[in-house]
mmCIF file of C-alpha atoms and ligand atoms in Angstrom:
data_model
loop_
_atom_site.group_PDB
_atom_site.id
_atom_site.type_symbol
_atom_site.label_atom_id
_atom_site.label_comp_id
_atom_site.label_asym_id
_atom_site.label_seq_id
_atom_site.Cartn_x
_atom_site.Cartn_y
_atom_site.Cartn_z
ATOM 1 C CA MET A 1 -214.659 36.809 42.951
ATOM 2 C CA GLU A 2 -210.932 37.645 42.665
ATOM 3 C CA ASP A 3 -209.385 37.324 45.939
ATOM 4 C CA VAL A 4 -212.022 35.810 47.672
ATOM 5 C CA SER A 5 -213.324 32.570 46.089
ATOM 6 C CA ASP A 6 -210.051 30.581 46.737
ATOM 7 C CA PRO A 7 -211.115 26.801 47.205
ATOM 8 C CA PRO A 8 -211.231 26.904 50.824
ATOM 9 C CA PHE A 9 -213.582 29.613 50.877
ATOM 10 C CA ARG A 10 -215.668 27.747 48.090
ATOM 11 C CA ALA A 11 -215.816 24.991 50.273
ATOM 12 C CA LEU A 12 -217.019 26.322 52.838
ATOM 13 C CA CYS A 13 -219.587 27.892 50.802
ATOM 14 C CA LYS A 14 -220.557 25.067 49.537
ATOM 15 C CA GLU A 15 -221.258 23.468 52.755
ATOM 16 C CA GLN A 16 -223.489 26.223 53.588
ATOM 17 C CA GLY A 17 -225.529 25.817 50.586
ATOM 18 C CA ALA A 18 -224.223 27.006 47.751
ATOM 19 C CA ASP A 19 -225.593 25.020 44.437
ATOM 20 C CA VAL A 20 -222.558 25.620 41.977
ATOM 21 C CA VAL A 21 -219.313 27.556 42.926
ATOM 22 C CA TYR A 22 -216.717 29.580 40.491
ATOM 23 C CA THR A 23 -213.278 29.939 40.801
ATOM 24 C CA GLU A 24 -211.629 33.140 40.450
ATOM 25 C CA PHE A 25 -211.396 34.320 37.073
ATOM 26 C CA ILE A 26 -208.327 32.866 35.359
ATOM 27 C CA SER A 27 -206.509 35.047 32.592
ATOM 28 C CA SER A 28 -205.983 32.895 29.379
ATOM 29 C CA GLU A 29 -202.925 34.889 28.824
ATOM 30 C CA GLY A 30 -201.667 33.315 32.020
ATOM 31 C CA LEU A 31 -202.686 30.364 31.675
ATOM 32 C CA ILE A 32 -201.143 29.446 28.316
ATOM 33 C CA ARG A 33 -197.676 31.078 29.588
ATOM 34 C CA ASP A 34 -198.044 28.790 33.034
ATOM 35 C CA ALA A 35 -198.083 31.492 34.968
ATOM 36 C CA ALA A 36 -198.071 30.279 38.542
ATOM 37 C CA LYS A 37 -200.396 32.337 39.813
ATOM 38 C CA SER A 38 -202.932 31.610 37.280
ATOM 39 C CA VAL A 39 -202.419 28.248 37.321
ATOM 40 C CA MET A 40 -203.055 27.693 41.041
ATOM 41 C CA LYS A 41 -206.064 29.134 40.486
ATOM 42 C CA LEU A 42 -207.315 25.842 38.332
ATOM 43 C CA ASP A 43 -207.338 24.008 41.595
ATOM 44 C CA ILE A 44 -210.338 22.247 42.491
ATOM 45 C CA TYR A 45 -211.644 20.017 45.495
ATOM 46 C CA GLU A 46 -213.933 17.128 44.667
ATOM 47 C CA LYS A 47 -216.676 18.225 47.474
ATOM 48 C CA GLU A 48 -217.520 21.544 45.620
ATOM 49 C CA ARG A 49 -218.431 19.903 42.859
ATOM 50 C CA PRO A 50 -220.560 20.920 40.655
ATOM 51 C CA VAL A 51 -217.722 23.688 39.932
ATOM 52 C CA GLY A 52 -216.916 26.041 37.202
ATOM 53 C CA ILE A 53 -213.603 26.983 36.134
ATOM 54 C CA GLN A 54 -213.958 30.747 34.954
ATOM 55 C CA ILE A 55 -211.567 32.243 32.224
ATOM 56 C CA PHE A 56 -211.001 35.522 30.523
ATOM 57 C CA GLY A 57 -209.145 37.089 27.463
ATOM 58 C CA ALA A 58 -209.957 38.520 24.307
ATOM 59 C CA ASN A 59 -207.734 36.083 22.196
ATOM 60 C CA LEU A 60 -209.412 33.255 20.527
ATOM 61 C CA ASP A 61 -206.228 31.324 20.055
ATOM 62 C CA SER A 62 -205.056 31.787 23.876
ATOM 63 C CA MET A 63 -208.782 31.246 25.032
ATOM 64 C CA LEU A 64 -208.787 27.948 22.947
ATOM 65 C CA ARG A 65 -205.401 26.774 24.402
ATOM 66 C CA SER A 66 -206.633 27.806 27.977
ATOM 67 C CA VAL A 67 -209.848 25.517 27.258
ATOM 68 C CA ASP A 68 -207.783 22.632 26.526
ATOM 69 C CA ILE A 69 -205.524 23.418 29.948
ATOM 70 C CA VAL A 70 -208.508 23.834 31.863
ATOM 71 C CA GLU A 71 -209.905 20.689 29.945
ATOM 72 C CA GLN A 72 -207.816 18.971 31.698
ATOM 73 C CA THR A 73 -208.500 19.874 35.673
ATOM 74 C CA ASN A 74 -211.515 18.359 34.914
ATOM 75 C CA PRO A 75 -214.270 20.597 35.932
ATOM 76 C CA ASP A 76 -217.901 20.809 35.531
ATOM 77 C CA ILE A 77 -218.292 24.167 33.639
ATOM 78 C CA ILE A 78 -216.090 26.538 31.955
ATOM 79 C CA ASP A 79 -217.467 29.605 32.254
ATOM 80 C CA ILE A 80 -216.368 32.787 30.160
ATOM 81 C CA ASN A 81 -215.756 36.327 31.746
ATOM 82 C CA PHE A 82 -217.290 38.617 29.746
ATOM 83 C CA GLY A 83 -218.064 40.891 32.300
ATOM 84 C CA CYS A 84 -215.069 41.675 34.461
ATOM 85 C CA PRO A 85 -214.958 46.316 34.418
ATOM 86 C CA VAL A 86 -211.470 46.779 35.625
ATOM 87 C CA LYS A 87 -209.484 48.724 33.531
ATOM 88 C CA LYS A 88 -206.477 46.630 32.849
ATOM 89 C CA VAL A 89 -208.669 43.862 31.941
ATOM 90 C CA VAL A 90 -211.026 45.713 29.736
ATOM 91 C CA SER A 91 -208.342 47.951 27.909
ATOM 92 C CA LYS A 92 -207.058 44.670 26.599
ATOM 93 C CA GLY A 93 -210.723 43.982 24.907
ATOM 94 C CA ALA A 94 -211.261 41.183 27.714
ATOM 95 C CA GLY A 95 -214.072 40.787 30.167
ATOM 96 C CA ALA A 96 -216.637 43.574 29.959
ATOM 97 C CA GLY A 97 -214.575 45.020 27.024
ATOM 98 C CA ILE A 98 -215.784 42.405 24.785
ATOM 99 C CA LEU A 99 -219.235 44.318 25.077
ATOM 100 C CA LYS A 100 -217.931 46.515 22.360
ATOM 101 C CA ASP A 101 -217.516 43.571 19.894
ATOM 102 C CA ILE A 102 -220.764 41.604 20.346
ATOM 103 C CA CYS A 103 -219.616 39.549 16.910
ATOM 104 C CA LEU A 104 -216.156 38.763 18.696
ATOM 105 C CA MET A 105 -217.779 37.900 21.700
ATOM 106 C CA GLU A 106 -220.387 35.229 20.110
ATOM 107 C CA LYS A 107 -216.963 33.824 17.918
ATOM 108 C CA LEU A 108 -214.947 33.236 20.801
ATOM 109 C CA THR A 109 -217.834 31.613 22.828
ATOM 110 C CA SER A 110 -218.911 29.400 19.406
ATOM 111 C CA GLU A 111 -215.511 28.136 19.079
ATOM 112 C CA MET A 112 -214.668 27.533 22.759
ATOM 113 C CA VAL A 113 -217.881 25.571 22.809
ATOM 114 C CA LYS A 114 -216.417 23.521 20.075
ATOM 115 C CA ARG A 115 -213.517 23.070 21.239
ATOM 116 C CA THR A 116 -214.868 21.156 24.358
ATOM 117 C CA SER A 117 -217.514 18.669 25.652
ATOM 118 C CA LEU A 118 -217.287 20.164 29.017
ATOM 119 C CA PRO A 119 -220.661 22.731 29.366
ATOM 120 C CA VAL A 120 -219.592 26.464 28.473
ATOM 121 C CA THR A 121 -221.385 29.416 30.157
ATOM 122 C CA VAL A 122 -221.094 33.244 29.858
ATOM 123 C CA LYS A 123 -221.327 35.703 32.728
ATOM 124 C CA THR A 124 -221.446 39.247 31.547
ATOM 125 C CA ARG A 125 -222.924 42.439 32.179
ATOM 126 C CA LEU A 126 -226.297 44.604 30.585
ATOM 127 C CA GLY A 127 -224.194 46.276 28.138
ATOM 128 C CA TRP A 128 -220.987 48.515 27.425
ATOM 129 C CA ASP A 129 -223.233 51.844 28.490
ATOM 130 C CA HIS A 130 -226.562 53.060 28.965
ATOM 131 C CA ASP A 131 -227.117 53.569 25.189
ATOM 132 C CA SER A 132 -225.736 50.258 23.766
ATOM 133 C CA ILE A 133 -227.653 47.725 25.932
ATOM 134 C CA LYS A 134 -228.504 44.805 23.662
ATOM 135 C CA ILE A 135 -228.386 42.283 25.924
ATOM 136 C CA VAL A 136 -231.693 40.410 24.798
ATOM 137 C CA GLU A 137 -229.947 39.562 21.446
ATOM 138 C CA VAL A 138 -226.563 39.103 22.806
ATOM 139 C CA ALA A 139 -227.944 35.976 25.030
ATOM 140 C CA GLU A 140 -229.669 34.853 22.086
ATOM 141 C CA ARG A 141 -226.463 34.700 19.870
ATOM 142 C CA LEU A 142 -224.702 33.244 22.786
ATOM 143 C CA GLN A 143 -227.605 30.342 22.821
ATOM 144 C CA ASP A 144 -227.516 29.981 19.509
ATOM 145 C CA VAL A 145 -223.674 29.105 19.577
ATOM 146 C CA GLY A 146 -223.935 26.736 22.013
ATOM 147 C CA CYS A 147 -223.559 28.597 25.388
ATOM 148 C CA LYS A 148 -225.676 26.158 27.811
ATOM 149 C CA ALA A 149 -226.416 29.203 30.580
ATOM 150 C CA ILE A 150 -225.757 32.737 31.145
ATOM 151 C CA ALA A 151 -225.432 34.792 34.021
ATOM 152 C CA ILE A 152 -226.060 38.275 33.880
ATOM 153 C CA HIS A 153 -225.109 41.421 36.257
ATOM 154 C CA GLY A 154 -227.458 43.902 36.021
ATOM 155 C CA ARG A 155 -225.057 46.494 35.469
ATOM 156 C CA THR A 156 -223.239 48.244 32.440
ATOM 157 C CA ARG A 157 -219.567 48.339 32.463
ATOM 158 C CA ALA A 158 -220.075 52.070 32.368
ATOM 159 C CA GLN A 159 -221.404 51.813 35.840
ATOM 160 C CA MET A 160 -218.816 49.978 37.458
ATOM 161 C CA TYR A 161 -220.601 49.070 40.601
ATOM 162 C CA LYS A 162 -222.137 52.111 41.242
ATOM 163 C CA GLY A 163 -226.260 52.974 41.161
ATOM 164 C CA ASN A 164 -228.293 49.691 41.652
ATOM 165 C CA ALA A 165 -228.308 46.723 39.554
ATOM 166 C CA ASP A 166 -231.194 46.945 37.214
ATOM 167 C CA TRP A 167 -232.670 42.892 36.941
ATOM 168 C CA ALA A 168 -235.697 44.495 34.750
ATOM 169 C CA PRO A 169 -233.200 43.620 31.650
ATOM 170 C CA ILE A 170 -232.451 40.380 32.747
ATOM 171 C CA ALA A 171 -236.232 39.634 33.105
ATOM 172 C CA GLU A 172 -236.580 40.348 29.447
ATOM 173 C CA VAL A 173 -233.764 37.850 28.565
ATOM 174 C CA LYS A 174 -235.552 35.104 30.624
ATOM 175 C CA ASN A 175 -239.144 36.176 29.023
ATOM 176 C CA ASN A 176 -237.609 36.080 25.574
ATOM 177 C CA PRO A 177 -239.630 33.067 24.088
ATOM 178 C CA ARG A 178 -236.519 32.172 22.046
ATOM 179 C CA MET A 179 -234.461 31.913 25.344
ATOM 180 C CA GLN A 180 -234.433 27.513 26.505
ATOM 181 C CA ILE A 181 -230.815 28.003 28.539
ATOM 182 C CA PRO A 182 -230.964 29.024 32.177
ATOM 183 C CA VAL A 183 -231.006 32.981 32.481
ATOM 184 C CA PHE A 184 -229.296 33.636 35.813
ATOM 185 C CA GLY A 185 -229.520 36.915 37.650
ATOM 186 C CA ASN A 186 -226.530 38.784 39.345
ATOM 187 C CA GLY A 187 -226.311 42.305 41.119
ATOM 188 C CA ASP A 188 -226.876 43.378 44.352
ATOM 189 C CA ILE A 189 -228.552 40.293 45.877
ATOM 190 C CA SER A 190 -227.684 41.290 49.564
ATOM 191 C CA SER A 191 -230.540 39.858 51.845
ATOM 192 C CA PRO A 192 -233.144 36.673 51.538
ATOM 193 C CA GLU A 193 -235.830 38.638 50.420
ATOM 194 C CA ARG A 194 -233.636 39.963 47.447
ATOM 195 C CA ALA A 195 -232.948 36.614 46.329
ATOM 196 C CA MET A 196 -236.444 35.572 46.675
ATOM 197 C CA GLU A 197 -237.612 38.756 44.245
ATOM 198 C CA MET A 198 -235.279 37.825 41.465
ATOM 199 C CA ARG A 199 -236.934 34.418 41.706
ATOM 200 C CA ASP A 200 -240.706 35.546 42.426
ATOM 201 C CA GLN A 201 -240.657 38.951 40.718
ATOM 202 C CA TYR A 202 -238.343 38.169 38.053
ATOM 203 C CA GLY A 203 -238.941 34.979 37.210
ATOM 204 C CA LEU A 204 -234.982 34.222 36.819
ATOM 205 C CA ASP A 205 -233.541 30.676 37.070
ATOM 206 C CA GLY A 206 -231.190 31.238 39.750
ATOM 207 C CA ALA A 207 -229.015 33.975 41.419
ATOM 208 C CA MET A 208 -225.673 34.256 41.375
ATOM 209 C CA ILE A 209 -224.166 36.010 44.652
ATOM 210 C CA GLY A 210 -221.349 37.830 44.900
ATOM 211 C CA ARG A 211 -220.404 40.264 48.074
ATOM 212 C CA ALA A 212 -222.707 39.578 50.172
ATOM 213 C CA THR A 213 -220.974 36.053 50.774
ATOM 214 C CA ILE A 214 -217.570 37.855 51.468
ATOM 215 C CA GLY A 215 -217.105 36.841 55.411
ATOM 216 C CA ASN A 216 -220.800 35.781 55.230
ATOM 217 C CA PRO A 217 -220.208 31.812 53.582
ATOM 218 C CA TRP A 218 -223.762 31.042 55.382
ATOM 219 C CA PHE A 219 -225.162 33.172 53.190
ATOM 220 C CA PHE A 220 -226.736 30.356 50.815
ATOM 221 C CA LYS A 221 -227.982 29.015 54.065
ATOM 222 C CA GLN A 222 -230.013 31.765 54.898
ATOM 223 C CA VAL A 223 -231.861 32.473 51.633
ATOM 224 C CA LYS A 224 -232.511 28.508 51.197
ATOM 225 C CA HIS A 225 -233.882 28.819 54.971
ATOM 226 C CA PHE A 226 -235.797 31.627 54.030
ATOM 227 C CA PHE A 227 -237.235 30.465 50.761
ATOM 228 C CA GLU A 228 -237.977 27.483 52.719
ATOM 229 C CA THR A 229 -239.807 28.920 56.183
ATOM 230 C CA SER A 230 -240.309 32.734 54.816
ATOM 231 C CA THR A 231 -238.555 33.112 58.439
ATOM 232 C CA HIS A 232 -235.000 34.346 58.640
ATOM 233 C CA LEU A 233 -232.475 31.702 59.964
ATOM 234 C CA ARG A 234 -231.129 32.974 63.365
ATOM 235 C CA PRO A 235 -227.882 35.009 63.410
ATOM 236 C CA ILE A 236 -224.260 33.130 63.242
ATOM 237 C CA THR A 237 -222.290 32.965 66.218
ATOM 238 C CA LEU A 238 -219.054 33.994 67.046
ATOM 239 C CA THR A 239 -218.382 30.269 67.675
ATOM 240 C CA GLU A 240 -219.707 29.414 64.503
ATOM 241 C CA ARG A 241 -217.420 32.046 62.959
ATOM 242 C CA VAL A 242 -213.996 31.359 64.690
ATOM 243 C CA GLU A 243 -214.746 27.341 63.314
ATOM 244 C CA ALA A 244 -215.009 29.084 59.765
ATOM 245 C CA ALA A 245 -211.720 30.867 60.104
ATOM 246 C CA ARG A 246 -209.968 28.037 61.553
ATOM 247 C CA ARG A 247 -211.195 25.616 58.752
ATOM 248 C CA HIS A 248 -210.450 28.175 55.974
ATOM 249 C CA LEU A 249 -207.022 28.633 57.806
ATOM 250 C CA GLN A 250 -206.428 24.990 57.916
ATOM 251 C CA MET A 251 -207.361 23.902 54.228
ATOM 252 C CA ALA A 252 -205.314 27.226 53.039
ATOM 253 C CA ILE A 253 -202.403 25.527 54.794
ATOM 254 C CA ASP A 254 -203.027 21.824 53.564
ATOM 255 C CA TRP A 255 -203.600 23.360 49.839
ATOM 256 C CA LYS A 256 -200.482 25.883 49.660
ATOM 257 C CA GLY A 257 -198.083 25.097 52.848
ATOM 258 C CA GLU A 258 -197.969 27.239 55.985
ATOM 259 C CA LYS A 259 -196.395 30.356 54.578
ATOM 260 C CA LEU A 260 -198.829 31.163 51.884
ATOM 261 C CA GLY A 261 -201.572 29.636 53.267
ATOM 262 C CA VAL A 262 -201.216 32.151 56.461
ATOM 263 C CA PHE A 263 -200.923 35.051 54.004
ATOM 264 C CA GLU A 264 -204.014 34.423 51.980
ATOM 265 C CA THR A 265 -206.048 33.652 54.302
ATOM 266 C CA ARG A 266 -205.826 37.231 56.324
ATOM 267 C CA ARG A 267 -207.781 39.019 53.790
ATOM 268 C CA HIS A 268 -211.105 36.865 55.072
ATOM 269 C CA TYR A 269 -210.716 37.694 59.251
ATOM 270 C CA THR A 270 -211.924 41.013 59.001
ATOM 271 C CA ASN A 271 -215.001 39.970 57.400
ATOM 272 C CA TYR A 272 -215.822 36.974 59.330
ATOM 273 C CA PHE A 273 -215.473 39.310 62.711
ATOM 274 C CA LYS A 274 -217.053 42.238 61.377
ATOM 275 C CA GLY A 275 -218.890 44.413 63.939
ATOM 276 C CA ILE A 276 -217.486 43.109 66.918
ATOM 277 C CA PRO A 277 -216.609 46.423 69.110
ATOM 278 C CA ASN A 278 -212.527 46.368 70.547
ATOM 279 C CA PHE A 279 -211.185 43.689 68.099
ATOM 280 C CA LYS A 280 -208.652 45.680 66.259
ATOM 281 C CA GLU A 281 -206.114 44.382 68.731
ATOM 282 C CA TYR A 282 -207.157 40.673 67.686
ATOM 283 C CA ARG A 283 -207.447 41.649 64.087
ATOM 284 C CA MET A 284 -203.972 42.993 64.062
ATOM 285 C CA ARG A 285 -202.699 39.828 65.760
ATOM 286 C CA MET A 286 -204.649 37.572 63.209
ATOM 287 C CA VAL A 287 -203.354 39.604 60.162
ATOM 288 C CA THR A 288 -200.061 39.756 61.091
ATOM 289 C CA SER A 289 -198.850 36.843 62.632
ATOM 290 C CA ASP A 290 -196.387 34.705 60.271
ATOM 291 C CA ALA A 291 -197.253 31.387 62.385
ATOM 292 C CA ALA A 292 -200.283 29.422 61.853
ATOM 293 C CA SER A 293 -199.725 28.370 65.264
ATOM 294 C CA ASP A 294 -200.117 32.002 66.741
ATOM 295 C CA VAL A 295 -203.502 32.957 64.358
ATOM 296 C CA PHE A 296 -204.834 29.424 65.811
ATOM 297 C CA ALA A 297 -204.195 30.756 69.396
ATOM 298 C CA THR A 298 -205.919 34.037 68.712
ATOM 299 C CA PHE A 299 -208.787 32.227 67.225
ATOM 300 C CA ASP A 300 -209.023 30.448 70.285
ATOM 301 C CA GLU A 301 -208.779 33.755 72.509
ATOM 302 C CA VAL A 302 -210.929 35.242 70.723
ATOM 303 C CA GLU A 303 -213.827 32.621 70.840
ATOM 304 C CA ASP A 304 -213.267 32.964 74.354
ATOM 305 C CA LEU A 305 -213.388 36.705 75.021
ATOM 306 C CA PHE A 306 -216.187 37.495 72.176
ATOM 307 C CA ALA A 307 -218.313 34.114 73.035
ATOM 308 C CA HIS A 308 -221.331 36.416 74.398
ATOM 309 C CA HIS A 309 -221.332 38.951 71.590
ATOM 310 C CA GLU A 310 -224.607 39.228 69.694
ATOM 311 C CA PHE A 311 -224.411 39.131 65.976
ATOM 312 C CA ASN A 312 -227.731 40.509 64.284
HETATM 313 C C1 LIG B 1 -213.962 41.840 45.019
HETATM 314 C C2 LIG B 1 -214.902 40.953 43.789
HETATM 315 C C3 LIG B 1 -214.225 40.443 43.018
HETATM 316 C C4 LIG B 1 -214.916 40.020 41.778
HETATM 317 N N1 LIG B 1 -214.009 39.059 40.889
HETATM 318 C C5 LIG B 1 -214.829 38.468 40.016
HETATM 319 C C6 LIG B 1 -214.461 37.205 39.243
HETATM 320 O O1 LIG B 1 -213.386 37.086 39.159
HETATM 321 N N2 LIG B 1 -215.433 37.191 37.912
HETATM 322 C C7 LIG B 1 -216.538 37.571 37.924
HETATM 323 O O2 LIG B 1 -217.323 36.884 37.036
HETATM 324 N N3 LIG B 1 -217.006 38.128 38.782
HETATM 325 C C8 LIG B 1 -216.345 38.866 39.726
HETATM 326 N N4 LIG B 1 -216.808 39.861 40.358
HETATM 327 C C9 LIG B 1 -218.003 40.365 40.325
HETATM 328 C C10 LIG B 1 -219.111 39.674 40.903
HETATM 329 O O3 LIG B 1 -219.246 38.382 40.722
HETATM 330 C C11 LIG B 1 -220.707 40.305 40.645
HETATM 331 O O4 LIG B 1 -221.133 40.240 39.261
HETATM 332 C C12 LIG B 1 -220.852 41.878 41.354
HETATM 333 O O5 LIG B 1 -219.945 42.248 42.828
HETATM 334 C C13 LIG B 1 -222.105 41.664 41.302
HETATM 335 O O6 LIG B 1 -222.826 40.879 42.517
HETATM 336 P P1 LIG B 1 -222.956 40.933 44.006
HETATM 337 O O7 LIG B 1 -223.869 42.220 43.875
HETATM 338 O O8 LIG B 1 -224.313 39.897 43.912
HETATM 339 O O9 LIG B 1 -221.583 41.115 44.515
HETATM 340 C C14 LIG B 1 -216.036 40.232 41.429
HETATM 341 C C15 LIG B 1 -216.699 40.897 42.443
HETATM 342 C C16 LIG B 1 -215.950 41.414 43.651
HETATM 343 C C17 LIG B 1 -216.215 42.418 44.717
#
């Protein structure tokens, strides 16, 4: 997820049970122009493998040159984003914009598969809008040109993030007797129960989880615990949250240096400490301090002061 799945966050997710993690989506146009923001997103840690690098674009030449660039960083998977609904992406025909041109979607996938020895996977949505859902056919065509797995968000582009994700069409893809590759479901897996439903009622090969992990890298462990025991894992304690925030910040500093590390980790704190009453002062300090030592000192203080807060 853009602005969420940086390497430190992915490392935390991995430690908490994620089987596969993906980078934020990376612009192929940015990559071929060596844009610093895009290039930095290629960084992966050994410890997070298997890891997919996700790219987006609509221009064949740019996508192929991006495959070459991505390949040099040696991820386990190259994933193509054919699902982003944001206007600035879609207006260039990329992300979910490609759902208006299935032949181009097939062509890009086919050529990218030929360009690399790495597995190429696709993340997409049900269709452009309700009247143009052809995901069963689309998935088959992608499989036929060598796509190794497909993850489907159960919404159309027109829905953006509104309404509920519909998993039934994703199950139709899975139940197509011609389908051999793994089919992963995505959208609204907000609890371990929902993950179980996706597995047992919809029969999908895997669940791709987005928003439920924001501020909660433990979600993967919570799901796995539920699968194994049919009971919920105990709530994550404040101490564990502080520890995650500390580690996140430290990894970010090691990765990008103090200035950028402090700045870019800010957006995660609110999520880690959501629900604590009278927390505003501490949150403000976390998100306004420029020195890592000040942020770490705030973490220590929070750990002492709110140790007895009970999360549910
Ligand atoms: C802040 C944010 C950033 C996202 N960035 C990406 C992205 O870079 N690549 C991608 O495939 N999906 C991205 N998504 C979409 C999610 O991966 C997912 O498809 C969607 O949120 C529905 O799943 P969920 O209900 O589990 O979050 C993003 C979603 C959010 C909320």
